Amino acid sequence: MRLLPLAGLLLVAACTTSGQGTSSDAPPSSAPGTVSARPSPTPRTSSAPPSTHRSTPAPAPSTKRPPPAARSAAHVLAGMNLRDRVGQLLMVDCSTTGVSAATSTAIGQDHVGSVILDGTSYAGLAATRTVTDQLRGLAPKRVGLFISTDQEGGLVQRLQGAGFTRIVSGVDQGRIAPSTLQGYAQGWGRQLRRAGVNVNLAPVLDVVPAGFGSNPPIGDLEREFGHTPSAVTTHGVAVAKGMAAAGVDATVKHFPGLGRVSGNTDTTGGITDSITTRDDAYLAPFRAAIGAGVPFVMMSTAIYSRIDPGTPAAFSRTIVTGMLRGDLGFHGVIISDDLGGAAQVADYSPGQRAIAFVAAGGDLVLTVNAAQAGEMTAALRQKAAASPAFRKLVDAAALRVLQAKQGRGLLG
């Protein structure tokens, strides 16, 4: 949730403009199915009649081997050592304009398996593709990278310039009919795919009540789709479905909600929500998105005093495992909000942050400081080597990440 405000008016992203998008970004004529739907190829059949010439000998068996099938996530996991497995549990930053030495080291030395393109770029789609191609070249062939970014719209649109539609804010998206918005989101997702991005850290499902007052992380930046759970649900699920139809995994955030806090966890410590309860009505958008098959959920780092007092949500087993896995039945990948530079977690060392998140039941540790990868992965490996129970959590988390990668064709 790193925010770099942008200047200027936001133009409506509903249509194709000169140098931005293509005609393929138009809304589809019908809505796709669930968020996670990945259509299977239609088998080919021959319309030619069978031959009646029985004397022709059958062709000799081919000696050419067919291409190897993509391996299953469980098979890939079985072939990984602990360093490989732990590396799959990190997502580190990479500048939107180039691959830094820290990012390169994290992937090559620490075996990190996911990257977030951080910082706003105006260089356009082709330049972004150059960066993502470089990143993919650093990863092992058998397991590809998740390459993500924050492409919400409004003040939080990381990738801009030629080839990227300028996306309006969440508030403005909330004024668009959900079926139309889904079509637009599919177009935005196609642009991400062409740029080499396969995960969008959006949509925002936080609900900011009307008249709540200042809400720095969401409402003050117009990131919310509306002021009621129903409005946020319909529009958030529409965006997630549009992304899925374009071949991009959506990430709903920030569970269990940042719409009723009065500070920003990125810049201020001790941020506490004293309203949200375990069975809160404002959880409805997350429940609906999970029911629709969304593959990623991002955890907030705020403290929820009526659920688990004193513990940031990303470090709370009650919230991560009890609520998200148990109450809402989510079986996909749980990713943290930034654990690298956020003031909310500054009292924990980088290694402690990574351990606390995985111990709570999380899968993918996000840090906007790639230089922390070595300390975080070392701490996770040390804890896993010392604790069989923690090792099981690491293995389960790595398997969920690999299953998500298998679903996107990233396993060789």
Short mmCIF file of C-alpha atoms in Angstrom, two decimals, residues 3-398:
data_model
loop_
_atom_site.label_atom_id
_atom_site.label_comp_id
_atom_site.label_asym_id
_atom_site.label_seq_id
_atom_site.Cartn_x
_atom_site.Cartn_y
_atom_site.Cartn_z
CA LEU A 3 1.28 5.56 -2.06
CA LEU A 4 2.93 8.10 -4.34
CA PRO A 5 0.35 10.85 -5.04
CA LEU A 6 -0.08 11.94 -8.63
CA ALA A 7 -0.96 15.41 -9.85
CA GLY A 8 -3.62 16.36 -12.35
CA LEU A 9 -7.15 15.46 -13.14
CA LEU A 10 -8.09 11.81 -13.69
CA LEU A 11 -9.58 11.07 -17.05
CA VAL A 12 -12.33 8.51 -17.55
CA ALA A 13 -10.83 5.19 -18.59
CA ALA A 14 -13.99 3.91 -20.20
CA CYS A 15 -12.88 4.24 -23.77
CA THR A 16 -9.80 3.75 -25.90
CA THR A 17 -7.76 6.88 -26.47
CA SER A 18 -4.90 7.75 -28.74
CA GLY A 19 -1.81 5.83 -27.63
CA GLN A 20 -3.71 4.26 -24.72
CA GLY A 21 -5.18 0.80 -25.00
CA THR A 22 -6.60 -0.92 -28.06
CA SER A 23 -9.98 -1.90 -29.35
CA SER A 24 -9.56 -5.20 -27.48
CA ASP A 25 -9.99 -3.27 -24.22
CA ALA A 26 -13.71 -2.77 -24.92
CA PRO A 27 -16.18 -4.45 -22.55
CA PRO A 28 -17.06 -8.06 -23.38
CA SER A 29 -20.59 -8.82 -24.60
CA SER A 30 -21.20 -11.17 -21.69
CA ALA A 31 -19.76 -11.48 -18.20
CA PRO A 32 -17.27 -14.26 -17.48
CA GLY A 33 -17.91 -16.76 -14.70
CA THR A 34 -16.08 -16.95 -11.43
CA VAL A 35 -13.04 -14.86 -10.69
CA SER A 36 -10.70 -17.84 -10.86
CA ALA A 37 -12.17 -19.32 -14.03
CA ARG A 38 -9.48 -20.50 -16.41
CA PRO A 39 -11.10 -22.06 -19.49
CA SER A 40 -9.80 -25.41 -20.71
CA PRO A 41 -8.92 -25.78 -24.38
CA THR A 42 -11.70 -27.24 -26.53
CA PRO A 43 -10.76 -30.70 -27.84
CA ARG A 44 -10.32 -30.86 -31.58
CA THR A 45 -12.38 -33.37 -33.53
CA SER A 46 -12.10 -34.37 -37.14
CA SER A 47 -15.04 -33.97 -39.51
CA ALA A 48 -13.47 -36.27 -42.15
CA PRO A 49 -15.04 -39.75 -42.63
CA PRO A 50 -13.01 -42.75 -41.47
CA SER A 51 -10.92 -44.57 -44.06
CA THR A 52 -12.20 -47.92 -45.46
CA HIS A 53 -8.84 -48.96 -47.01
CA ARG A 54 -7.80 -51.67 -44.54
CA SER A 55 -4.64 -52.85 -46.34
CA THR A 56 -2.67 -49.70 -45.55
CA PRO A 57 -0.25 -50.49 -42.71
CA ALA A 58 -0.45 -48.41 -39.57
CA PRO A 59 2.26 -45.77 -39.28
CA ALA A 60 5.27 -46.69 -37.20
CA PRO A 61 5.29 -45.23 -33.69
CA SER A 62 7.02 -41.87 -33.54
CA THR A 63 10.40 -41.83 -31.84
CA LYS A 64 10.06 -38.13 -31.12
CA ARG A 65 9.21 -37.46 -27.49
CA PRO A 66 6.24 -35.21 -26.79
CA PRO A 67 6.95 -32.02 -24.89
CA PRO A 68 6.99 -32.60 -21.12
CA ALA A 69 3.77 -31.71 -19.34
CA ALA A 70 3.89 -28.96 -16.76
CA ARG A 71 4.56 -30.49 -13.37
CA SER A 72 2.10 -30.25 -10.53
CA ALA A 73 2.70 -27.92 -7.62
CA ALA A 74 3.14 -30.89 -5.26
CA HIS A 75 5.75 -32.43 -7.56
CA VAL A 76 7.68 -29.17 -7.79
CA LEU A 77 7.54 -28.72 -4.01
CA ALA A 78 8.88 -32.23 -3.47
CA GLY A 79 11.97 -31.34 -5.51
CA MET A 80 12.70 -28.16 -3.55
CA ASN A 81 15.09 -27.74 -0.66
CA LEU A 82 14.28 -25.45 2.26
CA ARG A 83 15.95 -22.42 0.65
CA ASP A 84 13.81 -22.85 -2.46
CA ARG A 85 10.63 -23.25 -0.44
CA VAL A 86 11.27 -20.23 1.75
CA GLY A 87 12.09 -18.12 -1.31
CA GLN A 88 8.58 -18.74 -2.62
CA LEU A 89 7.22 -16.99 0.49
CA LEU A 90 8.63 -13.57 -0.37
CA MET A 91 7.55 -10.78 -2.72
CA VAL A 92 10.17 -8.03 -2.98
CA ASP A 93 10.13 -4.67 -4.67
CA CYS A 94 11.56 -3.78 -8.03
CA SER A 95 11.49 -0.28 -9.44
CA THR A 96 9.00 0.12 -12.28
CA THR A 97 11.84 1.61 -14.33
CA GLY A 98 14.63 -0.96 -13.87
CA VAL A 99 15.94 -3.98 -11.98
CA SER A 100 18.12 -3.04 -9.03
CA ALA A 101 21.04 -5.04 -7.68
CA ALA A 102 19.05 -5.76 -4.51
CA THR A 103 16.17 -7.25 -6.49
CA SER A 104 18.54 -9.29 -8.64
CA THR A 105 20.28 -10.64 -5.53
CA ALA A 106 16.97 -11.49 -3.86
CA ILE A 107 15.91 -13.60 -6.83
CA GLY A 108 19.28 -15.18 -7.62
CA GLN A 109 20.73 -15.68 -4.15
CA ASP A 110 17.69 -15.87 -1.86
CA HIS A 111 15.51 -17.66 -4.44
CA VAL A 112 12.68 -15.14 -4.01
CA GLY A 113 9.74 -16.09 -6.22
CA SER A 114 7.62 -12.94 -6.47
CA VAL A 115 8.19 -9.26 -7.24
CA ILE A 116 6.17 -6.05 -6.89
CA LEU A 117 6.79 -3.24 -9.37
CA ASP A 118 6.91 -0.28 -7.01
CA GLY A 119 6.88 3.42 -7.75
CA THR A 120 4.93 5.18 -10.49
CA SER A 121 6.27 4.94 -14.04
CA TYR A 122 5.16 7.03 -17.02
CA ALA A 123 7.43 5.15 -19.43
CA GLY A 124 4.63 3.15 -21.00
CA LEU A 125 3.84 -0.47 -21.71
CA ALA A 126 6.83 -1.36 -23.91
CA ALA A 127 9.36 -0.05 -21.38
CA THR A 128 7.61 -1.91 -18.57
CA ARG A 129 7.77 -5.12 -20.63
CA THR A 130 11.52 -4.69 -20.88
CA VAL A 131 11.75 -4.63 -17.08
CA THR A 132 9.52 -7.68 -16.60
CA ASP A 133 11.44 -9.61 -19.26
CA GLN A 134 14.64 -8.90 -17.34
CA LEU A 135 13.03 -10.15 -14.13
CA ARG A 136 11.82 -13.36 -15.75
CA GLY A 137 15.32 -13.96 -17.06
CA LEU A 138 16.60 -14.05 -13.47
CA ALA A 139 14.16 -16.73 -12.31
CA PRO A 140 14.69 -20.49 -12.68
CA LYS A 141 12.92 -22.01 -15.66
CA ARG A 142 11.01 -24.55 -13.60
CA VAL A 143 9.22 -21.95 -11.46
CA GLY A 144 8.28 -18.57 -12.91
CA LEU A 145 7.82 -15.31 -11.05
CA PHE A 146 4.67 -13.67 -9.86
CA ILE A 147 5.15 -10.07 -11.03
CA SER A 148 2.68 -7.70 -9.41
CA THR A 149 1.88 -4.02 -9.16
CA ASP A 150 -0.78 -1.68 -7.72
CA GLN A 151 -2.97 -0.81 -10.70
CA GLU A 152 -6.06 0.44 -8.89
CA GLY A 153 -6.66 3.77 -10.61
CA GLY A 154 -6.80 7.35 -9.43
CA LEU A 155 -3.88 8.21 -7.17
CA VAL A 156 -2.74 4.58 -7.07
CA GLN A 157 -1.87 3.55 -10.62
CA ARG A 158 1.74 2.48 -10.83
CA LEU A 159 1.97 1.87 -14.58
CA GLN A 160 1.15 4.77 -16.89
CA GLY A 161 2.15 6.18 -20.26
CA ALA A 162 1.70 4.89 -23.79
CA GLY A 163 -0.23 1.63 -23.87
CA PHE A 164 -1.83 2.06 -20.43
CA THR A 165 -5.30 3.53 -20.05
CA ARG A 166 -5.51 6.27 -17.42
CA ILE A 167 -7.83 4.72 -14.85
CA VAL A 168 -10.21 6.79 -12.74
CA SER A 169 -10.36 6.56 -8.94
CA GLY A 170 -12.23 3.89 -7.02
CA VAL A 171 -14.93 6.41 -6.14
CA ASP A 172 -15.50 7.13 -9.83
CA GLN A 173 -15.39 3.45 -10.71
CA GLY A 174 -18.15 2.97 -8.15
CA ARG A 175 -20.40 5.18 -10.29
CA ILE A 176 -20.05 2.86 -13.30
CA ALA A 177 -22.48 -0.03 -13.81
CA PRO A 178 -20.79 -3.21 -12.52
CA SER A 179 -21.16 -5.07 -15.83
CA THR A 180 -19.57 -2.16 -17.68
CA LEU A 181 -16.82 -1.83 -15.08
CA GLN A 182 -16.04 -5.53 -15.46
CA GLY A 183 -15.44 -4.99 -19.16
CA TYR A 184 -13.17 -2.04 -18.51
CA ALA A 185 -11.22 -4.03 -15.92
CA GLN A 186 -10.71 -6.80 -18.45
CA GLY A 187 -9.16 -4.23 -20.79
CA TRP A 188 -6.89 -2.89 -18.03
CA GLY A 189 -5.91 -6.47 -17.25
CA ARG A 190 -4.99 -7.14 -20.88
CA GLN A 191 -2.64 -4.19 -20.75
CA LEU A 192 -0.99 -5.60 -17.62
CA ARG A 193 -0.57 -8.99 -19.29
CA ARG A 194 1.04 -7.41 -22.34
CA ALA A 195 3.41 -5.61 -19.97
CA GLY A 196 4.38 -8.92 -18.32
CA VAL A 197 2.42 -8.39 -15.08
CA ASN A 198 0.38 -11.37 -13.86
CA VAL A 199 -0.87 -10.18 -10.45
CA ASN A 200 -2.72 -6.94 -9.71
CA LEU A 201 -2.73 -5.85 -6.06
CA ALA A 202 -6.30 -4.63 -6.47
CA PRO A 203 -9.23 -4.19 -6.04
CA VAL A 204 -9.67 -2.38 -2.72
CA LEU A 205 -12.60 -3.83 -0.73
CA ASP A 206 -12.37 -1.49 2.25
CA VAL A 207 -15.65 0.26 3.09
CA VAL A 208 -15.42 3.86 4.30
CA PRO A 209 -18.77 4.81 5.89
CA ALA A 210 -20.39 8.04 4.73
CA GLY A 211 -19.52 10.84 7.16
CA PHE A 212 -16.74 8.85 8.85
CA GLY A 213 -14.27 11.71 8.64
CA SER A 214 -10.62 11.55 7.65
CA ASN A 215 -9.50 8.10 6.56
CA PRO A 216 -5.91 8.58 5.31
CA PRO A 217 -5.24 5.18 3.73
CA ILE A 218 -8.46 4.83 1.72
CA GLY A 219 -11.10 7.56 1.86
CA ASP A 220 -8.78 10.55 1.69
CA LEU A 221 -7.37 9.10 -1.56
CA GLU A 222 -10.77 8.08 -3.02
CA ARG A 223 -9.73 4.43 -3.28
CA GLU A 224 -13.09 3.02 -2.11
CA PHE A 225 -15.87 1.95 -4.51
CA GLY A 226 -18.59 3.25 -2.23
CA HIS A 227 -19.79 3.81 1.31
CA THR A 228 -21.79 0.60 1.84
CA PRO A 229 -20.77 -3.07 1.79
CA SER A 230 -23.18 -3.76 -1.07
CA ALA A 231 -21.70 -1.06 -3.33
CA VAL A 232 -18.15 -2.17 -2.61
CA THR A 233 -19.10 -5.82 -3.17
CA THR A 234 -20.67 -5.40 -6.60
CA HIS A 235 -17.94 -3.19 -7.99
CA GLY A 236 -15.01 -4.95 -6.34
CA VAL A 237 -16.11 -8.37 -7.59
CA ALA A 238 -16.66 -6.88 -11.06
CA VAL A 239 -13.06 -5.64 -11.19
CA ALA A 240 -11.72 -8.98 -9.92
CA LYS A 241 -13.71 -10.87 -12.58
CA GLY A 242 -12.48 -8.54 -15.30
CA MET A 243 -8.88 -9.09 -14.27
CA ALA A 244 -9.37 -12.86 -14.21
CA ALA A 245 -10.86 -12.82 -17.70
CA ALA A 246 -7.70 -11.04 -18.89
CA GLY A 247 -5.44 -13.66 -17.30
CA VAL A 248 -4.37 -11.56 -14.30
CA ASP A 249 -4.80 -12.66 -10.68
CA ALA A 250 -6.64 -10.06 -8.62
CA THR A 251 -5.78 -9.36 -4.97
CA VAL A 252 -8.54 -8.06 -2.72
CA LYS A 253 -7.40 -5.88 0.18
CA HIS A 254 -6.97 -4.98 3.04
CA PHE A 255 -8.52 -7.70 5.21
CA PRO A 256 -10.35 -7.25 7.52
CA GLY A 257 -10.73 -3.63 6.35
CA LEU A 258 -9.03 -0.23 6.55
CA GLY A 259 -12.12 1.90 6.04
CA ARG A 260 -12.61 2.78 9.70
CA VAL A 261 -9.16 3.86 10.85
CA SER A 262 -7.87 7.38 11.30
CA GLY A 263 -4.23 6.83 10.32
CA ASN A 264 -2.09 5.27 7.62
CA THR A 265 -0.13 2.16 8.63
CA ASP A 266 2.56 3.00 6.08
CA THR A 267 3.49 6.25 7.81
CA THR A 268 2.20 5.94 11.40
CA GLY A 269 2.54 3.30 14.11
CA GLY A 270 -0.13 2.05 16.49
CA ILE A 271 -3.01 2.39 14.00
CA THR A 272 -6.04 0.72 15.59
CA ASP A 273 -9.57 -0.07 14.39
CA SER A 274 -11.83 -0.09 17.46
CA ILE A 275 -15.02 -0.82 15.50
CA THR A 276 -14.64 -3.97 13.38
CA THR A 277 -15.81 -7.24 14.92
CA ARG A 278 -15.28 -10.85 13.85
CA ASP A 279 -18.78 -11.06 12.33
CA ASP A 280 -18.85 -7.49 11.03
CA ALA A 281 -21.17 -6.56 8.14
CA TYR A 282 -18.25 -4.74 6.50
CA LEU A 283 -16.60 -8.11 5.83
CA ALA A 284 -19.26 -8.83 3.19
CA PRO A 285 -17.17 -7.69 0.19
CA PHE A 286 -14.35 -10.08 1.16
CA ARG A 287 -16.81 -12.93 1.68
CA ALA A 288 -18.34 -12.33 -1.75
CA ALA A 289 -14.97 -12.11 -3.50
CA ILE A 290 -13.83 -15.36 -1.88
CA GLY A 291 -17.08 -16.99 -2.94
CA ALA A 292 -16.38 -15.82 -6.49
CA GLY A 293 -12.97 -17.52 -6.43
CA VAL A 294 -10.52 -14.63 -5.99
CA PRO A 295 -7.00 -16.13 -5.71
CA PHE A 296 -5.22 -13.58 -3.44
CA VAL A 297 -6.23 -11.71 -0.28
CA MET A 298 -3.99 -9.02 1.23
CA MET A 299 -3.83 -8.57 5.00
CA SER A 300 -3.96 -5.22 6.76
CA THR A 301 -1.36 -4.43 9.40
CA ALA A 302 -3.76 -2.36 11.53
CA ILE A 303 -4.68 -3.59 15.00
CA TYR A 304 -8.33 -4.63 15.53
CA SER A 305 -8.99 -4.18 19.23
CA ARG A 306 -12.37 -5.95 19.23
CA ILE A 307 -10.88 -9.05 17.59
CA ASP A 308 -7.25 -9.45 18.73
CA PRO A 309 -6.13 -6.47 20.85
CA GLY A 310 -2.54 -5.35 20.46
CA THR A 311 -1.60 -7.54 17.47
CA PRO A 312 -1.35 -6.28 13.88
CA ALA A 313 -3.81 -8.25 11.73
CA ALA A 314 -1.06 -9.70 9.55
CA PHE A 315 0.52 -11.23 12.68
CA SER A 316 -2.75 -12.43 14.25
CA ARG A 317 -3.52 -16.13 13.96
CA THR A 318 -7.05 -15.30 15.09
CA ILE A 319 -7.57 -13.04 12.08
CA VAL A 320 -5.46 -14.80 9.41
CA THR A 321 -6.26 -18.42 10.18
CA GLY A 322 -9.37 -18.13 12.35
CA MET A 323 -11.29 -15.54 10.32
CA LEU A 324 -9.92 -15.60 6.78
CA ARG A 325 -9.20 -19.32 6.48
CA GLY A 326 -11.86 -20.54 8.93
CA ASP A 327 -14.84 -18.18 8.97
CA LEU A 328 -14.62 -17.12 5.32
CA GLY A 329 -13.23 -20.38 3.96
CA PHE A 330 -10.41 -18.88 1.91
CA HIS A 331 -7.97 -21.46 0.50
CA GLY A 332 -5.89 -19.26 -1.79
CA VAL A 333 -2.76 -17.17 -1.23
CA ILE A 334 -2.69 -14.76 1.71
CA ILE A 335 -0.28 -11.89 1.14
CA SER A 336 0.75 -9.24 3.64
CA ASP A 337 0.56 -5.52 3.20
CA ASP A 338 4.05 -4.02 3.18
CA LEU A 339 6.22 -5.41 5.98
CA GLY A 340 9.36 -3.69 4.76
CA GLY A 341 8.97 0.03 5.35
CA ALA A 342 5.61 0.37 7.13
CA ALA A 343 5.77 2.36 10.36
CA GLN A 344 3.11 0.07 11.87
CA VAL A 345 5.59 -2.84 12.12
CA ALA A 346 8.76 -0.85 12.81
CA ASP A 347 9.09 -2.32 16.31
CA TYR A 348 9.70 -5.77 14.81
CA SER A 349 12.93 -6.70 13.03
CA PRO A 350 12.54 -7.77 9.37
CA GLY A 351 13.10 -11.40 10.38
CA GLN A 352 10.52 -11.19 13.15
CA ARG A 353 7.98 -9.72 10.72
CA ALA A 354 8.40 -12.59 8.28
CA ILE A 355 8.17 -15.24 11.01
CA ALA A 356 5.14 -13.64 12.67
CA PHE A 357 3.23 -13.48 9.38
CA VAL A 358 3.90 -17.10 8.41
CA ALA A 359 3.20 -18.26 11.99
CA ALA A 360 -0.20 -16.56 11.76
CA GLY A 361 -0.99 -18.57 8.62
CA GLY A 362 0.16 -16.17 5.91
CA ASP A 363 1.81 -17.23 2.67
CA LEU A 364 3.51 -14.35 0.88
CA VAL A 365 5.58 -11.75 2.78
CA LEU A 366 5.59 -8.45 0.87
CA THR A 367 8.46 -6.03 1.44
CA VAL A 368 9.13 -2.84 -0.50
CA ASN A 369 12.78 -3.13 0.52
CA ALA A 370 14.39 -5.93 -1.50
CA ALA A 371 17.56 -5.58 0.58
CA GLN A 372 15.64 -7.20 3.48
CA ALA A 373 15.18 -10.46 1.57
CA GLY A 374 18.36 -12.03 2.95
CA GLU A 375 17.46 -11.33 6.58
CA MET A 376 13.84 -12.42 6.15
CA THR A 377 14.61 -15.66 4.35
CA ALA A 378 17.42 -16.53 6.77
CA ALA A 379 15.07 -16.05 9.72
CA LEU A 380 12.40 -18.22 8.12
CA ARG A 381 14.88 -21.00 7.35
CA GLN A 382 16.33 -20.92 10.85
CA LYS A 383 12.88 -21.09 12.45
CA ALA A 384 11.77 -23.90 10.11
CA ALA A 385 14.91 -25.91 10.89
CA ALA A 386 14.33 -25.55 14.64
CA SER A 387 10.56 -26.12 14.72
CA PRO A 388 8.81 -29.00 12.92
CA ALA A 389 5.48 -27.24 13.43
CA PHE A 390 6.74 -24.07 11.76
CA ARG A 391 8.33 -26.13 8.96
CA LYS A 392 4.86 -27.52 8.21
CA LEU A 393 3.53 -23.96 7.92
CA VAL A 394 6.35 -23.06 5.52
CA ASP A 395 5.68 -26.13 3.38
CA ALA A 396 1.92 -25.47 3.30
CA ALA A 397 2.45 -21.83 2.37
CA ALA A 398 4.94 -22.71 -0.37
#
